[in-house]
Short mmCIF file of N, CA and C in Angstrom, two decimals:
data_model
loop_
_atom_site.label_atom_id
_atom_site.label_comp_id
_atom_site.label_asym_id
_atom_site.label_seq_id
_atom_site.Cartn_x
_atom_site.Cartn_y
_atom_site.Cartn_z
N MET A 1 143.23 170.72 102.13
CA MET A 1 142.62 171.94 101.76
C MET A 1 143.11 173.05 102.43
N ALA A 2 142.71 174.12 101.46
CA ALA A 2 142.99 175.09 101.94
C ALA A 2 141.68 176.40 102.88
N GLU A 3 142.93 176.55 104.43
CA GLU A 3 142.33 177.17 104.64
C GLU A 3 142.39 178.97 105.20
N THR A 4 141.94 179.69 104.90
CA THR A 4 141.92 180.67 105.61
C THR A 4 141.37 181.53 106.31
N ALA A 5 141.82 182.49 106.86
CA ALA A 5 141.55 182.62 108.30
C ALA A 5 142.02 184.25 108.48
N GLN A 6 141.02 184.69 109.15
CA GLN A 6 141.86 185.93 109.65
C GLN A 6 141.78 186.20 111.01
N GLN A 7 143.22 186.45 111.60
CA GLN A 7 143.32 186.39 112.97
C GLN A 7 142.51 188.32 113.73
N ASN A 8 141.97 187.89 114.74
CA ASN A 8 141.29 189.79 115.59
C ASN A 8 142.22 190.23 115.52
N ARG A 9 142.47 191.61 115.60
CA ARG A 9 143.71 192.37 115.86
C ARG A 9 143.17 193.14 116.79
N SER A 10 143.48 194.01 117.39
CA SER A 10 143.24 195.08 118.56
C SER A 10 143.03 196.41 117.56
N GLY A 11 141.76 197.32 118.62
CA GLY A 11 140.73 197.57 117.48
C GLY A 11 141.65 199.45 118.43
N PRO A 12 141.13 200.55 117.86
CA PRO A 12 142.13 201.88 118.39
C PRO A 12 141.71 201.43 119.69
N SER A 13 140.23 201.65 120.13
CA SER A 13 140.74 201.53 121.87
C SER A 13 141.05 200.52 122.85
N GLY A 14 142.16 199.85 122.23
CA GLY A 14 143.02 198.56 122.76
C GLY A 14 142.12 197.32 123.40
N GLY A 15 140.36 196.99 122.48
CA GLY A 15 139.75 195.87 122.62
C GLY A 15 139.81 195.53 121.36
N ARG A 16 139.73 194.14 121.16
CA ARG A 16 139.90 193.03 119.90
C ARG A 16 138.70 193.22 119.10
N LEU A 17 138.48 194.32 117.50
CA LEU A 17 138.29 193.98 117.00
C LEU A 17 137.17 192.92 117.03
N GLY A 18 136.62 192.91 116.45
CA GLY A 18 135.41 191.83 116.32
C GLY A 18 134.55 191.59 117.30
N GLU A 19 135.26 192.67 118.90
CA GLU A 19 134.15 191.99 119.70
C GLU A 19 133.02 193.64 120.33
N GLY A 20 131.61 192.85 120.65
CA GLY A 20 130.76 193.64 120.42
C GLY A 20 130.13 194.17 119.31
N ARG A 21 128.89 194.01 119.43
CA ARG A 21 127.76 194.00 118.36
C ARG A 21 128.07 195.23 116.98
N GLY A 22 128.16 194.63 116.09
CA GLY A 22 128.41 195.66 114.79
C GLY A 22 129.88 196.62 114.31
N ALA A 23 130.55 195.85 115.74
CA ALA A 23 132.39 196.67 115.68
C ALA A 23 133.39 195.16 114.99
N SER A 24 132.84 194.36 114.54
CA SER A 24 133.43 193.23 113.91
C SER A 24 133.01 193.51 112.27
N ASP A 25 134.30 193.74 111.89
CA ASP A 25 134.43 193.09 110.59
C ASP A 25 134.20 192.17 110.32
N PRO A 26 132.97 192.08 108.77
CA PRO A 26 132.74 190.54 108.92
C PRO A 26 133.77 189.51 107.78
N ARG A 27 135.10 189.96 108.22
CA ARG A 27 135.80 188.98 107.53
C ARG A 27 137.00 188.36 108.71
N VAL A 28 136.54 188.60 109.71
CA VAL A 28 137.69 187.92 111.15
C VAL A 28 136.55 187.57 112.60
N ARG A 29 134.91 187.12 111.98
CA ARG A 29 134.69 186.12 112.18
C ARG A 29 134.07 184.61 111.82
N GLY A 30 135.14 184.21 111.01
CA GLY A 30 135.35 182.19 110.29
C GLY A 30 136.09 182.83 109.60
N LYS A 31 136.58 181.23 109.39
CA LYS A 31 137.10 181.17 108.26
C LYS A 31 136.90 180.17 106.83
N THR A 32 137.27 180.48 105.89
CA THR A 32 137.50 180.05 104.49
C THR A 32 137.92 178.79 104.63
N THR A 33 137.24 177.85 104.22
CA THR A 33 137.69 176.62 103.96
C THR A 33 137.93 175.68 101.98
N ILE A 34 138.95 176.20 101.51
CA ILE A 34 138.96 176.04 100.07
C ILE A 34 139.09 174.71 99.59
N ALA A 35 138.15 173.67 99.03
CA ALA A 35 138.52 172.37 98.74
C ALA A 35 139.26 171.83 97.25
N ASP A 36 140.04 170.91 97.74
CA ASP A 36 141.34 170.65 96.56
C ASP A 36 140.63 170.88 95.43
N GLY A 37 139.66 169.94 95.20
CA GLY A 37 139.02 169.65 94.22
C GLY A 37 138.75 170.84 93.13
N VAL A 38 138.08 172.13 93.82
CA VAL A 38 137.71 173.05 93.57
C VAL A 38 138.69 173.87 93.03
N VAL A 39 140.32 173.63 93.16
CA VAL A 39 141.48 174.39 93.43
C VAL A 39 141.64 173.69 91.34
N ALA A 40 141.83 172.51 92.12
CA ALA A 40 141.68 171.68 89.74
C ALA A 40 140.73 172.74 89.30
N LYS A 41 139.74 172.01 89.82
CA LYS A 41 138.22 172.72 88.50
C LYS A 41 139.17 174.27 88.13
N ILE A 42 139.31 174.80 88.76
CA ILE A 42 139.34 176.04 87.90
C ILE A 42 140.92 176.08 87.47
N ALA A 43 141.92 175.58 87.42
CA ALA A 43 142.76 175.05 87.24
C ALA A 43 142.95 174.17 85.61
N GLY A 44 142.02 173.73 85.40
CA GLY A 44 141.56 172.72 84.29
C GLY A 44 140.69 173.79 83.24
N MET A 45 139.92 174.73 84.07
CA MET A 45 138.65 175.55 83.43
C MET A 45 140.23 176.89 82.62
N ALA A 46 140.32 177.45 83.73
CA ALA A 46 141.94 177.90 83.01
C ALA A 46 142.64 177.48 81.80
N ALA A 47 143.27 176.10 82.32
CA ALA A 47 143.93 175.83 81.15
C ALA A 47 143.24 175.78 80.06
N ARG A 48 142.27 175.57 79.49
CA ARG A 48 141.34 175.24 78.54
C ARG A 48 141.01 176.17 77.54
N GLU A 49 141.10 177.15 78.45
CA GLU A 49 140.70 178.53 77.83
C GLU A 49 142.11 179.11 77.34
N VAL A 50 142.48 178.84 76.99
CA VAL A 50 143.99 179.53 75.86
C VAL A 50 144.27 178.17 74.95
N ASP A 51 144.78 179.99 74.28
CA ASP A 51 144.71 179.06 72.47
C ASP A 51 146.35 178.01 72.52
N GLY A 52 145.37 176.48 71.69
CA GLY A 52 146.25 176.25 71.38
C GLY A 52 146.19 175.15 72.17
N VAL A 53 145.46 174.60 73.16
CA VAL A 53 145.86 173.46 73.81
C VAL A 53 144.49 172.93 73.12
N HIS A 54 144.73 171.62 73.13
CA HIS A 54 143.75 170.55 72.72
C HIS A 54 142.66 169.91 73.43
N ALA A 55 143.14 169.32 74.25
CA ALA A 55 142.68 168.89 75.46
C ALA A 55 143.70 168.56 76.48
N MET A 56 142.92 168.02 77.67
CA MET A 56 143.58 167.74 78.87
C MET A 56 144.13 166.06 79.22
N GLY A 57 145.17 165.67 79.99
CA GLY A 57 145.51 164.48 80.15
C GLY A 57 146.81 163.70 78.92
N ALA A 58 147.23 163.20 80.08
CA ALA A 58 147.88 162.03 79.18
C ALA A 58 146.74 161.35 78.46
N GLY A 59 147.57 160.56 77.48
CA GLY A 59 146.84 159.11 76.50
C GLY A 59 146.22 158.02 77.06
N MET A 60 146.54 157.67 78.20
CA MET A 60 144.76 156.54 78.89
C MET A 60 144.31 157.25 80.08
N SER A 61 144.76 158.60 80.49
CA SER A 61 143.35 159.05 81.03
C SER A 61 142.11 159.58 79.97
N ARG A 62 143.21 160.12 78.91
CA ARG A 62 142.19 160.80 77.96
C ARG A 62 141.09 159.36 77.62
N THR A 63 141.28 158.08 77.20
CA THR A 63 140.76 157.37 76.63
C THR A 63 140.30 156.73 77.83
N ILE A 64 140.46 156.84 79.28
CA ILE A 64 139.40 156.07 80.01
C ILE A 64 138.11 156.83 80.19
N GLY A 65 139.00 158.22 79.83
CA GLY A 65 137.55 159.07 80.26
C GLY A 65 136.83 159.63 79.60
N ALA A 66 137.25 159.16 78.17
CA ALA A 66 136.46 158.82 76.66
C ALA A 66 135.36 158.47 77.15
N MET A 67 135.42 156.79 77.46
CA MET A 67 135.01 155.25 77.78
C MET A 67 133.58 156.29 79.07
N ARG A 68 134.89 156.58 79.49
CA ARG A 68 133.57 156.91 81.18
C ARG A 68 132.16 158.12 80.45
N ASP A 69 132.82 158.99 79.66
CA ASP A 69 131.51 159.54 79.54
C ASP A 69 130.79 158.69 79.02
N ARG A 70 130.81 157.97 78.17
CA ARG A 70 129.90 156.99 76.78
C ARG A 70 128.75 156.64 78.36
N VAL A 71 129.69 155.73 78.97
CA VAL A 71 128.58 154.58 80.23
C VAL A 71 127.26 155.72 80.54
N PRO A 72 126.39 155.64 80.58
CA PRO A 72 125.73 155.91 81.24
C PRO A 72 125.36 156.07 82.97
N GLY A 73 125.59 157.39 83.43
CA GLY A 73 126.23 157.16 85.62
C GLY A 73 127.56 156.60 84.98
N GLY A 74 128.15 156.71 84.36
CA GLY A 74 129.79 156.74 84.22
C GLY A 74 130.25 157.93 85.17
N GLY A 75 130.01 158.84 85.30
CA GLY A 75 130.42 160.10 86.15
C GLY A 75 131.02 161.00 84.60
N GLY A 76 130.63 161.05 83.35
CA GLY A 76 130.83 162.21 82.64
C GLY A 76 130.47 163.00 82.88
N GLY A 77 129.31 163.44 83.40
CA GLY A 77 128.92 164.83 83.74
C GLY A 77 128.82 165.61 84.66
N GLY A 78 129.63 164.71 85.49
CA GLY A 78 129.57 165.08 87.15
C GLY A 78 131.67 166.11 87.55
N GLY A 79 131.92 166.54 86.18
CA GLY A 79 133.29 167.84 86.57
C GLY A 79 134.79 166.67 86.30
N SER A 80 134.52 165.34 85.96
CA SER A 80 135.65 164.83 85.93
C SER A 80 136.44 165.27 85.01
N SER A 81 135.67 165.42 83.75
CA SER A 81 136.42 165.96 82.86
C SER A 81 137.13 167.41 82.81
N VAL A 82 136.31 168.18 83.56
CA VAL A 82 137.38 169.32 83.95
C VAL A 82 138.26 169.31 84.60
N THR A 83 138.86 168.07 85.68
CA THR A 83 139.51 168.21 86.19
C THR A 83 140.99 166.61 85.70
N ARG A 84 140.08 166.53 84.47
CA ARG A 84 141.43 165.82 83.62
C ARG A 84 142.46 165.75 83.48
N GLY A 85 143.38 165.66 83.90
CA GLY A 85 145.76 166.22 83.42
C GLY A 85 145.51 167.10 84.55
N VAL A 86 145.04 167.16 85.60
CA VAL A 86 145.26 168.06 86.15
C VAL A 86 145.52 167.66 88.73
N LYS A 87 146.41 168.01 88.65
CA LYS A 87 146.24 167.42 89.73
C LYS A 87 147.24 168.99 90.51
N VAL A 88 146.39 168.58 92.34
CA VAL A 88 147.08 169.90 92.84
C VAL A 88 146.97 169.44 94.35
N GLU A 89 148.83 170.62 95.09
CA GLU A 89 148.28 170.30 96.06
C GLU A 89 148.48 172.04 96.71
N VAL A 90 147.14 171.93 97.55
CA VAL A 90 146.87 172.63 98.63
C VAL A 90 147.44 172.74 99.46
N GLY A 91 147.53 174.07 100.28
CA GLY A 91 148.07 174.28 101.98
C GLY A 91 147.48 175.06 102.29
N GLU A 92 147.50 175.30 103.02
CA GLU A 92 146.73 176.48 103.96
C GLU A 92 146.54 178.18 103.06
N THR A 93 148.03 178.38 102.69
CA THR A 93 147.85 179.81 101.79
C THR A 93 148.63 179.38 100.78
N GLN A 94 148.94 178.47 100.02
CA GLN A 94 149.44 177.78 98.93
C GLN A 94 149.15 176.77 98.29
N ALA A 95 149.37 177.33 96.75
CA ALA A 95 148.95 175.75 96.26
C ALA A 95 150.13 175.01 94.32
N ALA A 96 150.01 174.39 94.72
CA ALA A 96 151.03 174.26 93.44
C ALA A 96 150.33 173.25 92.22
N ILE A 97 150.36 173.11 90.91
CA ILE A 97 149.54 172.40 90.00
C ILE A 97 150.25 171.43 89.36
N ASP A 98 150.04 170.66 88.69
CA ASP A 98 150.57 169.75 87.50
C ASP A 98 149.68 169.64 86.65
N LEU A 99 150.05 170.37 85.31
CA LEU A 99 149.03 170.05 84.07
C LEU A 99 150.00 169.05 82.94
N ASP A 100 148.69 167.72 82.66
CA ASP A 100 149.12 167.54 81.50
C ASP A 100 148.20 168.03 80.29
N ILE A 101 148.60 168.56 79.42
CA ILE A 101 148.04 168.90 77.88
C ILE A 101 148.06 167.94 77.09
N VAL A 102 147.57 168.37 76.11
CA VAL A 102 147.41 168.30 74.55
C VAL A 102 147.69 169.44 73.66
N VAL A 103 148.54 169.79 73.08
CA VAL A 103 148.82 170.52 72.05
C VAL A 103 148.21 170.84 71.01
N GLU A 104 147.47 171.76 70.16
CA GLU A 104 147.28 171.72 69.03
C GLU A 104 148.85 172.12 67.62
N TYR A 105 148.64 171.03 66.54
CA TYR A 105 150.02 170.87 65.51
C TYR A 105 150.38 172.39 65.07
N GLY A 106 151.17 172.86 65.33
CA GLY A 106 151.99 174.11 65.17
C GLY A 106 152.41 175.92 65.45
N VAL A 107 151.42 175.26 66.86
CA VAL A 107 151.39 176.39 68.07
C VAL A 107 152.54 175.89 68.86
N SER A 108 153.45 177.06 68.78
CA SER A 108 154.79 177.62 69.86
C SER A 108 154.44 176.86 71.33
N ILE A 109 155.05 175.86 71.08
CA ILE A 109 154.34 174.90 72.92
C ILE A 109 154.97 175.82 73.44
N THR A 110 155.85 176.52 74.20
CA THR A 110 156.71 177.13 74.96
C THR A 110 155.67 178.43 75.33
N ASP A 111 155.17 179.09 73.75
CA ASP A 111 154.14 180.67 74.31
C ASP A 111 153.22 179.23 74.74
N VAL A 112 152.49 178.54 74.18
CA VAL A 112 151.21 178.21 74.94
C VAL A 112 151.43 177.39 76.20
N ALA A 113 152.45 177.09 76.48
CA ALA A 113 152.88 176.39 78.05
C ALA A 113 152.30 177.91 78.81
N SER A 114 153.51 178.53 78.79
CA SER A 114 153.78 180.17 78.80
C SER A 114 152.29 180.38 79.54
N ASP A 115 151.11 180.44 79.05
CA ASP A 115 150.31 181.56 78.31
C ASP A 115 149.35 180.70 79.48
N VAL A 116 149.23 178.95 79.63
CA VAL A 116 148.76 178.35 80.14
C VAL A 116 149.32 178.90 82.01
N ARG A 117 150.15 178.67 81.89
CA ARG A 117 150.88 179.27 83.60
C ARG A 117 149.96 180.22 84.00
N GLU A 118 150.41 181.51 83.19
CA GLU A 118 149.73 182.70 83.36
C GLU A 118 148.21 183.21 83.72
N ASN A 119 147.51 182.45 83.00
CA ASN A 119 145.97 182.22 83.05
C ASN A 119 145.63 181.07 84.30
N VAL A 120 146.25 180.14 84.43
CA VAL A 120 145.71 179.42 85.83
C VAL A 120 146.45 180.31 86.91
N ILE A 121 147.73 180.57 86.92
CA ILE A 121 147.81 181.54 87.94
C ILE A 121 147.20 182.61 88.61
N GLY A 122 146.80 183.29 87.27
CA GLY A 122 145.84 184.61 87.66
C GLY A 122 144.64 184.33 88.09
N SER A 123 143.45 183.13 87.92
CA SER A 123 142.86 182.73 87.86
C SER A 123 142.45 181.86 89.49
N ILE A 124 143.85 180.99 89.63
CA ILE A 124 143.34 180.76 90.57
C ILE A 124 143.64 181.92 92.24
N GLU A 125 144.76 182.74 91.93
CA GLU A 125 144.53 183.78 92.65
C GLU A 125 143.69 184.61 92.66
N ARG A 126 143.30 184.94 91.94
CA ARG A 126 141.65 186.12 91.92
C ARG A 126 140.82 185.45 92.85
N MET A 127 140.43 183.80 92.21
CA MET A 127 139.12 183.25 92.65
C MET A 127 139.46 182.97 93.93
N THR A 128 141.06 182.22 94.47
CA THR A 128 140.80 181.73 96.23
C THR A 128 141.74 182.62 96.96
N GLY A 129 142.62 183.47 96.33
CA GLY A 129 143.27 184.12 97.37
C GLY A 129 144.47 183.34 97.84
N LEU A 130 144.36 181.84 96.95
CA LEU A 130 145.98 181.53 97.96
C LEU A 130 147.29 182.13 96.56
N GLU A 131 148.43 181.89 97.14
CA GLU A 131 149.46 182.14 96.71
C GLU A 131 149.75 180.71 95.36
N VAL A 132 150.16 181.42 94.08
CA VAL A 132 150.39 179.35 93.50
C VAL A 132 152.18 179.47 93.66
N VAL A 133 152.11 179.06 93.96
CA VAL A 133 153.58 178.91 93.65
C VAL A 133 154.54 177.93 92.75
N GLU A 134 153.69 176.95 91.92
CA GLU A 134 154.09 176.78 90.74
C GLU A 134 153.37 175.89 89.99
N VAL A 135 153.10 175.81 88.71
CA VAL A 135 152.19 175.13 87.94
C VAL A 135 153.26 174.62 86.84
N ASN A 136 153.94 173.58 86.82
CA ASN A 136 154.17 172.54 85.80
C ASN A 136 153.81 172.07 84.86
N VAL A 137 153.80 172.02 83.80
CA VAL A 137 153.06 171.85 82.42
C VAL A 137 153.44 170.81 82.03
N THR A 138 153.47 169.78 81.69
CA THR A 138 153.73 168.31 80.96
C THR A 138 152.88 168.51 79.55
N VAL A 139 153.53 168.64 77.97
CA VAL A 139 152.72 167.94 77.00
C VAL A 139 153.24 166.94 76.53
N ASP A 140 151.86 166.57 76.76
CA ASP A 140 151.99 164.46 76.36
C ASP A 140 151.51 163.98 74.79
N ASP A 141 151.47 165.35 73.98
CA ASP A 141 150.66 164.86 73.14
C ASP A 141 150.25 165.90 72.12
N VAL A 142 150.22 166.02 70.62
CA VAL A 142 150.54 166.91 69.87
C VAL A 142 149.67 166.53 68.74
N LYS A 143 148.30 167.44 68.83
CA LYS A 143 147.29 166.64 67.91
C LYS A 143 147.66 167.05 66.77
N LEU A 144 147.45 166.37 65.45
CA LEU A 144 147.83 166.76 64.42
C LEU A 144 146.36 166.62 63.37
N PRO A 145 146.22 167.97 62.17
CA PRO A 145 145.48 168.22 62.04
C PRO A 145 144.64 166.61 61.81
N ASP A 146 145.15 165.43 60.82
CA ASP A 146 144.53 164.74 60.04
C ASP A 146 143.79 163.43 61.56
N ASP A 147 144.28 163.67 62.31
CA ASP A 147 144.38 162.32 63.74
C ASP A 147 142.72 162.68 63.74
N SER A 148 141.72 161.89 63.88
CA SER A 148 140.72 161.52 64.14
C SER A 148 140.77 161.44 65.94
N ASP A 149 140.42 161.87 66.64
CA ASP A 149 139.58 162.36 67.92
C ASP A 149 138.69 161.42 68.45
N GLU A 150 138.70 160.77 69.63
CA GLU A 150 137.80 160.39 70.28
C GLU A 150 136.74 160.89 70.94
N GLU A 151 136.64 161.74 71.11
CA GLU A 151 135.96 163.19 71.11
C GLU A 151 135.09 163.60 70.20
N GLU A 152 135.68 163.52 69.15
CA GLU A 152 134.96 164.49 68.16
C GLU A 152 134.94 163.27 67.04
N GLN A 153 134.82 162.11 67.43
CA GLN A 153 133.97 161.07 66.82
C GLN A 153 132.84 160.56 67.62
N SER A 154 132.67 160.87 69.04
CA SER A 154 131.84 160.62 69.66
C SER A 154 130.73 161.34 69.50
N GLU A 155 130.90 162.65 69.18
CA GLU A 155 130.05 163.65 68.42
C GLU A 155 129.52 163.42 67.29
N GLN A 156 130.46 162.73 66.64
CA GLN A 156 129.46 162.45 65.08
C GLN A 156 128.85 161.68 65.04
N ARG A 157 129.57 160.20 65.44
CA ARG A 157 128.24 159.21 65.21
C ARG A 157 126.69 158.90 66.52
N PRO A 158 125.87 159.12 65.60
CA PRO A 158 124.27 158.90 66.46
C PRO A 158 124.20 158.00 67.61
N ARG A 159 123.76 158.55 68.63
CA ARG A 159 123.77 157.52 70.14
C ARG A 159 123.05 155.98 69.56
N LEU A 160 121.96 156.16 68.76
CA LEU A 160 121.07 155.56 68.80
C LEU A 160 121.47 154.65 67.56
N GLN A 161 120.90 153.24 66.87
CA GLN A 161 121.82 152.75 66.08
C GLN A 161 120.90 151.71 65.30
#
């Protein structure tokens, strides 16, 4: 988990800022802890916002995730699909992210990876204040126009028969 803390600094009178009533900057009255899961969700959402990204996760994790989403109480609605294909390492002030993505056929893979990297870095740094030291993007598959997709099939089939 990331912990961001402001240390007390000396004020103009030589006393420490934060001492006395009302003299304190609210930023120095405690620390903020950001859970790894929060950073993973931000990264997953930011990656999905990029045009050309069809899905997140390697083949097996997408398959298991699709099955989990269909099972009542299987955790499909709890944000697990948001973090599918996302791994994060979060320190006190820095974060590193690994992403597994599936791209649409016909897009420039290098451009999509670059756009994903830029959007993820911007979102995490803006929302958390953490420095993103690296975003590794692995393209696991290409979604062909005539490929049937598990998620599309489940949306088209009625739930009850």
